[in-house]
Short mmCIF file of C-alpha atoms in Angstrom, two decimals:
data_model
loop_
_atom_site.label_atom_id
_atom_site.label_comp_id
_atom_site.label_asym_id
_atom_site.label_seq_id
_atom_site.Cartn_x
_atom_site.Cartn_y
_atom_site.Cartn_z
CA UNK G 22 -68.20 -28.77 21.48
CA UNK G 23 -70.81 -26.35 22.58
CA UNK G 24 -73.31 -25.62 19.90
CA UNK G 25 -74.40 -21.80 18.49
CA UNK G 26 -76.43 -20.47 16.33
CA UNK G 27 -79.53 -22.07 17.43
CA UNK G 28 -77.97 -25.07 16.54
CA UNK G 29 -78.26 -28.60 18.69
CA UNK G 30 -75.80 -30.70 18.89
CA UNK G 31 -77.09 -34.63 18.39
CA UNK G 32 -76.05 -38.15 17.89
CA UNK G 33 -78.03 -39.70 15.26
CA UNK G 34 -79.36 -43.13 16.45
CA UNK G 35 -78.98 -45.53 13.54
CA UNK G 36 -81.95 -48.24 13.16
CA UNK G 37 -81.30 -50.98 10.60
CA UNK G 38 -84.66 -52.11 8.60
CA UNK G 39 -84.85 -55.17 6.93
CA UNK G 40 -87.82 -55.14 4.14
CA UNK G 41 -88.44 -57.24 1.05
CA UNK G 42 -88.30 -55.79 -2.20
CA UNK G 43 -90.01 -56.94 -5.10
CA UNK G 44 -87.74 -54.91 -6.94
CA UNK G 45 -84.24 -55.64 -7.92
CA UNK G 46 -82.20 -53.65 -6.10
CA UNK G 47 -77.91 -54.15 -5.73
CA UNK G 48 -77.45 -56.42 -2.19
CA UNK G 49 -75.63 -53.17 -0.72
CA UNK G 50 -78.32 -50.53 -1.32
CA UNK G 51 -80.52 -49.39 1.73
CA UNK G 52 -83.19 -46.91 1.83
CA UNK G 53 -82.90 -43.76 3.33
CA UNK G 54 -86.12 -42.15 5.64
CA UNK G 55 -86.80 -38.80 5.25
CA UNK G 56 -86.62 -38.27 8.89
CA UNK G 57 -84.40 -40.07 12.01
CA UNK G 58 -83.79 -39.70 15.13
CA UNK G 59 -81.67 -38.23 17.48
CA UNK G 60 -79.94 -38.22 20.91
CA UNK G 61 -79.63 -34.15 21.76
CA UNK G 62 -76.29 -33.91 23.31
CA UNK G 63 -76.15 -30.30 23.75
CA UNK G 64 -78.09 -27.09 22.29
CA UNK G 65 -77.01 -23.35 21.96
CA UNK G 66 -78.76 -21.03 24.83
CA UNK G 67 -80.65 -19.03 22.15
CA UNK G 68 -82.54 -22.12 21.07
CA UNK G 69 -86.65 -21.47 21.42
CA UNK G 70 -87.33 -25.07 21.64
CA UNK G 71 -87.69 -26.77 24.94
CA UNK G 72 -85.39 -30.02 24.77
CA UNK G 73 -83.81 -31.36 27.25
CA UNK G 74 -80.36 -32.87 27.26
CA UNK G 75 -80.36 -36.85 26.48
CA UNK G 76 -84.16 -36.21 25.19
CA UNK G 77 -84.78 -37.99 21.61
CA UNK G 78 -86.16 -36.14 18.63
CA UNK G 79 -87.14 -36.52 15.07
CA UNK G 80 -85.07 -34.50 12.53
CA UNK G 81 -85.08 -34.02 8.64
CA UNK G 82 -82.33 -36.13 7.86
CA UNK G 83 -81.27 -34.45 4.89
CA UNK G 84 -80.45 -31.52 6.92
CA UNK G 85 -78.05 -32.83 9.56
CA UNK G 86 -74.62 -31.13 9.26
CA UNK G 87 -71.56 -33.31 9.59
CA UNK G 88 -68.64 -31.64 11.02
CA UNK G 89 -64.88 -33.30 11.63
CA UNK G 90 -63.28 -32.13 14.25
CA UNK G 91 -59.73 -33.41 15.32
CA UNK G 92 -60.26 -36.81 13.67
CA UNK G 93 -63.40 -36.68 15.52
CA UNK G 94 -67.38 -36.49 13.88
CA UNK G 95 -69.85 -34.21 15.50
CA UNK G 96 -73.82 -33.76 13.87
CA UNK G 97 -75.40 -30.51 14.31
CA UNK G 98 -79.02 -29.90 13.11
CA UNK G 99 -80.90 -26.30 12.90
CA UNK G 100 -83.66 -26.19 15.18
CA UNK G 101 -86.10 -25.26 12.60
CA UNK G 102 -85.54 -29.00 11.63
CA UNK G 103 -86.82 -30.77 14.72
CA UNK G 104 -89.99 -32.25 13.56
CA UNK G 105 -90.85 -33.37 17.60
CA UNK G 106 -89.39 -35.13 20.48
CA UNK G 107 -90.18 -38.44 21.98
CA UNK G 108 -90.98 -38.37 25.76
#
C-alpha cells in the first residue's frame, strides 16, 4: 500500500509495561500512553518531514488510523502527528 495524502504508513511497535497500582483496577485493564512509537514503512512523496524508511518515530496514539485491507491491517498516521523521530 503506498500512502497519500501526506500520510505515512507505520507499524506501531507495541511495548508491554508492567507497573503497580495502588489502585484497584480489573486484572485485564492496561493503560494507554498518549504517545507510541512507530516503524515508518512507507510515506506519501508530498510529505514535508524528513523520515526515512525503517526510521522510528513518536506519534499521538489517539490519532493512528486503522485500515483493513483484504483481511489484512495497515496504520496510517497524518504527519502533523509525528511528535519526533529516534535516530
Amino acid at each position: 500500500m503506498k500512502p497519500f495524502n501526506r500520510h505515512l504508513l507505520i507499524q506501531p511497535i507495541a511495548k508491554e509495561t508492567e507497573q503497580e497500582s495502588f489502585v484497584l483496577v480489573p486484572d485485564n485493564y492496561k493503560p494507554v500512553s498518549p504517545y507510541i512509537s512507530a516503524k515508518v514503512l512507507d510515506f506519501a512523496d508530498d510529505c514535508k518531514l524528513n523520515v526515512k524508511k525503517d526510521q522510528t518515530i513518536i506519534i499521538d496514539n489517539s490519532m493512528v488510523q486503522q485500515v483493513e485491507i483484504n483481511r489484512e491491517t495497515k496504520f496510517l498516521i497524518l504527519e502533523n502527528y509525528v511528535m519526533g523521530a529516534l535516530d
